[in-house]
PDB file of C-alpha atoms in Angstrom:
ATOM      1  CA  MET A  24     -23.661 -23.802   3.465  1.00  0.00           C
ATOM      2  CA  ASP A  25     -26.507 -26.009   4.744  1.00  0.00           C
ATOM      3  CA  ALA A  26     -25.169 -25.906   8.304  1.00  0.00           C
ATOM      4  CA  CYS A  27     -24.734 -22.140   8.159  1.00  0.00           C
ATOM      5  CA  ARG A  28     -28.315 -21.782   6.930  1.00  0.00           C
ATOM      6  CA  ALA A  29     -29.544 -24.221   9.558  1.00  0.00           C
ATOM      7  CA  ASP A  30     -28.176 -21.756  12.188  1.00  0.00           C
ATOM      8  CA  GLY A  31     -30.388 -19.119  10.643  1.00  0.00           C
ATOM      9  CA  LEU A  32     -27.829 -17.318   8.556  1.00  0.00           C
ATOM     10  CA  PHE A  33     -28.075 -16.583   4.865  1.00  0.00           C
ATOM     11  CA  SER A  34     -24.803 -17.169   3.050  1.00  0.00           C
ATOM     12  CA  VAL A  35     -24.355 -16.799  -0.709  1.00  0.00           C
ATOM     13  CA  ILE A  36     -21.574 -18.119  -2.946  1.00  0.00           C
ATOM     14  CA  CYS A  37     -20.713 -15.168  -5.161  1.00  0.00           C
ATOM     15  CA  SER A  38     -17.750 -16.702  -6.984  1.00  0.00           C
ATOM     16  CA  ALA A  39     -16.412 -20.196  -7.422  1.00  0.00           C
ATOM     17  CA  TYR A  40     -14.634 -21.697 -10.413  1.00  0.00           C
ATOM     18  CA  ARG A  41     -13.273 -19.151 -12.912  1.00  0.00           C
ATOM     19  CA  THR A  42     -12.031 -19.786 -16.442  1.00  0.00           C
ATOM     20  CA  GLN A  43      -8.652 -18.279 -17.578  1.00  0.00           C
ATOM     21  CA  GLU A  44     -10.568 -15.720 -19.625  1.00  0.00           C
ATOM     22  CA  ARG A  45     -12.638 -14.572 -16.638  1.00  0.00           C
ATOM     23  CA  GLN A  46      -9.594 -14.357 -14.398  1.00  0.00           C
ATOM     24  CA  GLU A  47      -7.778 -12.291 -17.036  1.00  0.00           C
ATOM     25  CA  GLU A  48     -10.765  -9.966 -17.316  1.00  0.00           C
ATOM     26  CA  LEU A  49     -10.914  -9.386 -13.532  1.00  0.00           C
ATOM     27  CA  TYR A  50      -7.189  -8.937 -13.255  1.00  0.00           C
ATOM     28  CA  PHE A  51      -6.834  -6.451 -16.137  1.00  0.00           C
ATOM     29  CA  GLU A  52      -9.898  -4.515 -14.966  1.00  0.00           C
ATOM     30  CA  GLU A  53      -8.242  -4.073 -11.562  1.00  0.00           C
ATOM     31  CA  ALA A  54      -4.940  -3.078 -13.166  1.00  0.00           C
ATOM     32  CA  GLU A  55      -6.861  -0.439 -15.196  1.00  0.00           C
ATOM     33  CA  ARG A  56      -8.402   0.925 -11.952  1.00  0.00           C
ATOM     34  CA  CYS A  57      -4.861   1.387 -10.571  1.00  0.00           C
ATOM     35  CA  LEU A  58      -3.574   3.465 -13.509  1.00  0.00           C
ATOM     36  CA  PRO A  59      -5.206   6.752 -12.410  1.00  0.00           C
ATOM     37  CA  GLN A  60      -3.040   6.591  -9.271  1.00  0.00           C
ATOM     38  CA  GLY A  61      -0.081   7.530 -11.501  1.00  0.00           C
ATOM     39  CA  LEU A  62       1.337   4.027 -11.691  1.00  0.00           C
ATOM     40  CA  SER A  63       3.047   2.586 -14.813  1.00  0.00           C
ATOM     41  CA  PHE A  64       1.095  -0.241 -16.378  1.00  0.00           C
ATOM     42  CA  GLU A  65       3.610  -2.767 -14.975  1.00  0.00           C
ATOM     43  CA  ASP A  66       3.270  -1.285 -11.421  1.00  0.00           C
ATOM     44  CA  ALA A  67      -0.489  -1.227 -11.885  1.00  0.00           C
ATOM     45  CA  GLN A  68      -0.426  -4.945 -12.706  1.00  0.00           C
ATOM     46  CA  GLN A  69       1.682  -5.619  -9.634  1.00  0.00           C
ATOM     47  CA  GLU A  70      -0.708  -3.642  -7.466  1.00  0.00           C
ATOM     48  CA  ALA A  71      -3.673  -5.438  -9.052  1.00  0.00           C
ATOM     49  CA  GLY A  72      -2.153  -8.780  -8.054  1.00  0.00           C
ATOM     50  CA  ARG A  73      -2.561  -7.895  -4.364  1.00  0.00           C
ATOM     51  CA  SER A  74      -6.377  -8.033  -4.720  1.00  0.00           C
ATOM     52  CA  VAL A  75      -6.996 -10.161  -7.840  1.00  0.00           C
ATOM     53  CA  ALA A  76      -4.838 -13.263  -8.451  1.00  0.00           C
ATOM     54  CA  VAL A  77      -2.600 -13.194 -11.502  1.00  0.00           C
ATOM     55  CA  PRO A  78      -4.226 -15.287 -14.170  1.00  0.00           C
ATOM     56  CA  GLY A  79      -2.925 -18.841 -14.134  1.00  0.00           C
ATOM     57  CA  ILE A  80      -2.341 -18.903 -10.326  1.00  0.00           C
ATOM     58  CA  SER A  81      -5.820 -18.156  -9.072  1.00  0.00           C
ATOM     59  CA  GLU A  82      -7.219 -20.648  -6.587  1.00  0.00           C
ATOM     60  CA  HIS A  83     -10.572 -20.083  -8.304  1.00  0.00           C
ATOM     61  CA  GLN A  84      -9.042 -21.356 -11.520  1.00  0.00           C
ATOM     62  CA  LEU A  85      -7.914 -24.517  -9.708  1.00  0.00           C
ATOM     63  CA  GLY A  86     -11.423 -25.099  -8.403  1.00  0.00           C
ATOM     64  CA  LEU A  87     -10.235 -24.860  -4.808  1.00  0.00           C
ATOM     65  CA  ALA A  88     -11.637 -21.467  -3.789  1.00  0.00           C
ATOM     66  CA  VAL A  89     -15.077 -20.037  -3.212  1.00  0.00           C
ATOM     67  CA  ASP A  90     -16.128 -16.495  -2.232  1.00  0.00           C
ATOM     68  CA  ILE A  91     -18.959 -16.514   0.308  1.00  0.00           C
ATOM     69  CA  VAL A  92     -20.819 -13.445   1.414  1.00  0.00           C
ATOM     70  CA  ASP A  93     -23.815 -12.603   3.586  1.00  0.00           C
ATOM     71  CA  MET A  94     -26.994 -12.304   1.536  1.00  0.00           C
ATOM     72  CA  ASP A  95     -27.585  -8.904   3.034  1.00  0.00           C
ATOM     73  CA  ASN A  96     -24.051  -7.671   2.247  1.00  0.00           C
ATOM     74  CA  ARG A  97     -22.742  -8.748  -1.069  1.00  0.00           C
ATOM     75  CA  HIS A  98     -19.787  -6.355  -1.063  1.00  0.00           C
ATOM     76  CA  LEU A  99     -16.317  -7.924  -1.388  1.00  0.00           C
ATOM     77  CA  ASP A 100     -14.705  -5.696   1.220  1.00  0.00           C
ATOM     78  CA  GLU A 101     -13.703  -5.771   4.875  1.00  0.00           C
ATOM     79  CA  SER A 102     -17.348  -5.105   5.976  1.00  0.00           C
ATOM     80  CA  GLN A 103     -17.886  -8.829   5.425  1.00  0.00           C
ATOM     81  CA  GLU A 104     -15.885  -9.515   8.572  1.00  0.00           C
ATOM     82  CA  CYS A 105     -18.593  -7.920  10.702  1.00  0.00           C
ATOM     83  CA  THR A 106     -21.399 -10.101   9.398  1.00  0.00           C
ATOM     84  CA  ALA A 107     -22.797 -13.080  11.356  1.00  0.00           C
ATOM     85  CA  VAL A 108     -22.255 -15.204   8.253  1.00  0.00           C
ATOM     86  CA  GLN A 109     -18.495 -14.544   8.239  1.00  0.00           C
ATOM     87  CA  GLN A 110     -18.140 -15.047  11.957  1.00  0.00           C
ATOM     88  CA  TRP A 111     -19.894 -18.427  11.572  1.00  0.00           C
ATOM     89  CA  LEU A 112     -17.658 -19.321   8.613  1.00  0.00           C
ATOM     90  CA  ILE A 113     -14.493 -18.307  10.440  1.00  0.00           C
ATOM     91  CA  ASN A 114     -15.402 -20.539  13.343  1.00  0.00           C
ATOM     92  CA  HIS A 115     -16.905 -23.503  11.437  1.00  0.00           C
ATOM     93  CA  SER A 116     -15.528 -23.676   7.877  1.00  0.00           C
ATOM     94  CA  CYS A 117     -12.608 -25.875   9.077  1.00  0.00           C
ATOM     95  CA  GLU A 118     -15.114 -28.588  10.106  1.00  0.00           C
ATOM     96  CA  TYR A 119     -15.879 -28.929   6.373  1.00  0.00           C
ATOM     97  CA  GLY A 120     -12.249 -28.755   5.156  1.00  0.00           C
ATOM     98  CA  PHE A 121     -12.150 -25.020   4.287  1.00  0.00           C
ATOM     99  CA  ILE A 122      -9.832 -22.265   5.508  1.00  0.00           C
ATOM    100  CA  LEU A 123     -10.141 -18.484   5.401  1.00  0.00           C
ATOM    101  CA  ARG A 124      -7.454 -18.156   2.815  1.00  0.00           C
ATOM    102  CA  TYR A 125      -6.286 -14.543   3.288  1.00  0.00           C
ATOM    103  CA  PRO A 126      -6.705 -13.777   6.980  1.00  0.00           C
ATOM    104  CA  ASN A 127      -6.416 -10.387   8.638  1.00  0.00           C
ATOM    105  CA  GLU A 128      -2.853  -9.235   9.334  1.00  0.00           C
ATOM    106  CA  LYS A 129      -1.309 -11.978   7.160  1.00  0.00           C
ATOM    107  CA  SER A 130      -0.974  -9.906   3.955  1.00  0.00           C
ATOM    108  CA  SER A 131       2.773  -9.540   4.331  1.00  0.00           C
ATOM    109  CA  ILE A 132       2.958 -13.335   4.256  1.00  0.00           C
ATOM    110  CA  THR A 133       0.325 -14.177   1.633  1.00  0.00           C
ATOM    111  CA  GLY A 134       0.945 -11.254  -0.630  1.00  0.00           C
ATOM    112  CA  ILE A 135      -2.789 -10.750  -0.896  1.00  0.00           C
ATOM    113  CA  ILE A 136      -5.019  -8.230   0.809  1.00  0.00           C
ATOM    114  CA  TYR A 137      -7.271  -9.375   3.662  1.00  0.00           C
ATOM    115  CA  GLU A 138     -10.249 -11.119   2.136  1.00  0.00           C
ATOM    116  CA  PRO A 139     -12.784 -12.210   4.783  1.00  0.00           C
ATOM    117  CA  TRP A 140     -14.943 -13.808   2.047  1.00  0.00           C
ATOM    118  CA  HIS A 141     -12.367 -16.061   0.349  1.00  0.00           C
ATOM    119  CA  TYR A 142     -12.295 -19.717   1.432  1.00  0.00           C
ATOM    120  CA  ARG A 143     -10.091 -22.475   0.111  1.00  0.00           C
ATOM    121  CA  TYR A 144     -10.526 -26.176   0.417  1.00  0.00           C
ATOM    122  CA  ALA A 145      -7.568 -27.716   2.263  1.00  0.00           C
ATOM    123  CA  GLY A 146      -9.140 -30.947   3.557  1.00  0.00           C
ATOM    124  CA  ARG A 147     -10.627 -31.351   7.031  1.00  0.00           C
ATOM    125  CA  GLU A 148      -7.494 -32.445   8.892  1.00  0.00           C
ATOM    126  CA  HIS A 149      -5.324 -29.625   7.529  1.00  0.00           C
ATOM    127  CA  ALA A 150      -8.108 -27.011   7.809  1.00  0.00           C
ATOM    128  CA  GLU A 151      -8.676 -27.907  11.473  1.00  0.00           C
ATOM    129  CA  GLN A 152      -4.941 -27.646  12.223  1.00  0.00           C
ATOM    130  CA  ILE A 153      -4.632 -24.301  10.407  1.00  0.00           C
ATOM    131  CA  HIS A 154      -7.634 -22.985  12.335  1.00  0.00           C
ATOM    132  CA  ARG A 155      -6.314 -24.285  15.657  1.00  0.00           C
ATOM    133  CA  LEU A 156      -2.824 -22.889  15.066  1.00  0.00           C
ATOM    134  CA  GLY A 157      -4.200 -19.484  13.890  1.00  0.00           C
ATOM    135  CA  VAL A 158      -1.855 -19.438  10.900  1.00  0.00           C
ATOM    136  CA  CYS A 159      -2.282 -18.811   7.191  1.00  0.00           C
ATOM    137  CA  LEU A 160      -1.643 -21.509   4.614  1.00  0.00           C
ATOM    138  CA  GLU A 161       1.894 -20.354   3.858  1.00  0.00           C
ATOM    139  CA  GLU A 162       2.856 -20.494   7.567  1.00  0.00           C
ATOM    140  CA  TYR A 163       1.267 -23.899   7.918  1.00  0.00           C
ATOM    141  CA  LEU A 164       3.143 -25.259   4.920  1.00  0.00           C
ATOM    142  CA  ASP A 165       6.378 -23.894   6.303  1.00  0.00           C
ATOM    143  CA  GLU A 166       5.648 -25.634   9.571  1.00  0.00           C
ATOM    144  CA  LEU A 167       4.908 -28.856   7.820  1.00  0.00           C
ATOM    145  CA  GLN A 168       8.213 -28.684   5.941  1.00  0.00           C
ATOM    146  CA  SER A 169      10.087 -28.041   9.135  1.00  0.00           C
ATOM    147  CA  GLY A 170       8.186 -30.787  11.041  1.00  0.00           C
ATOM    148  CA  GLU A 171       6.577 -28.393  13.556  1.00  0.00           C
ATOM    149  CA  ALA A 172       2.852 -28.668  12.661  1.00  0.00           C
ATOM    150  CA  ARG A 173       1.003 -31.372  14.545  1.00  0.00           C
TER     151      ARG A 173
END
């Protein structure tokens, strides 16, 4: 955050650690928003899980994730991608051990929508490799298991 700000950009952490109760609140609120689409409650919960992690498996609950936005655009939507803050983070977060957790065009692999604001700590070595390879965490872990990631 200090390095980003030193480059004249104004980043803001809008979400970090979440309790089980807070994650449940966010998840069920999202499921409720899906109900008017004509979905059953079960289907609404499944759809909600594409944009809000199911309680108990959220990286925020583990203390590994942080949502970072541009001070002038605090919307958690794809408009974040166009901000100078996000471009800086995409290019430099790996230097500090963080990865863009849900990259564009990886939703079919991660099961989560594109979130250009969601960063996860992976450790510097792994983060730099993930960035260099241009893969998501799931792809990287698969490569590690098969012995391909170097």
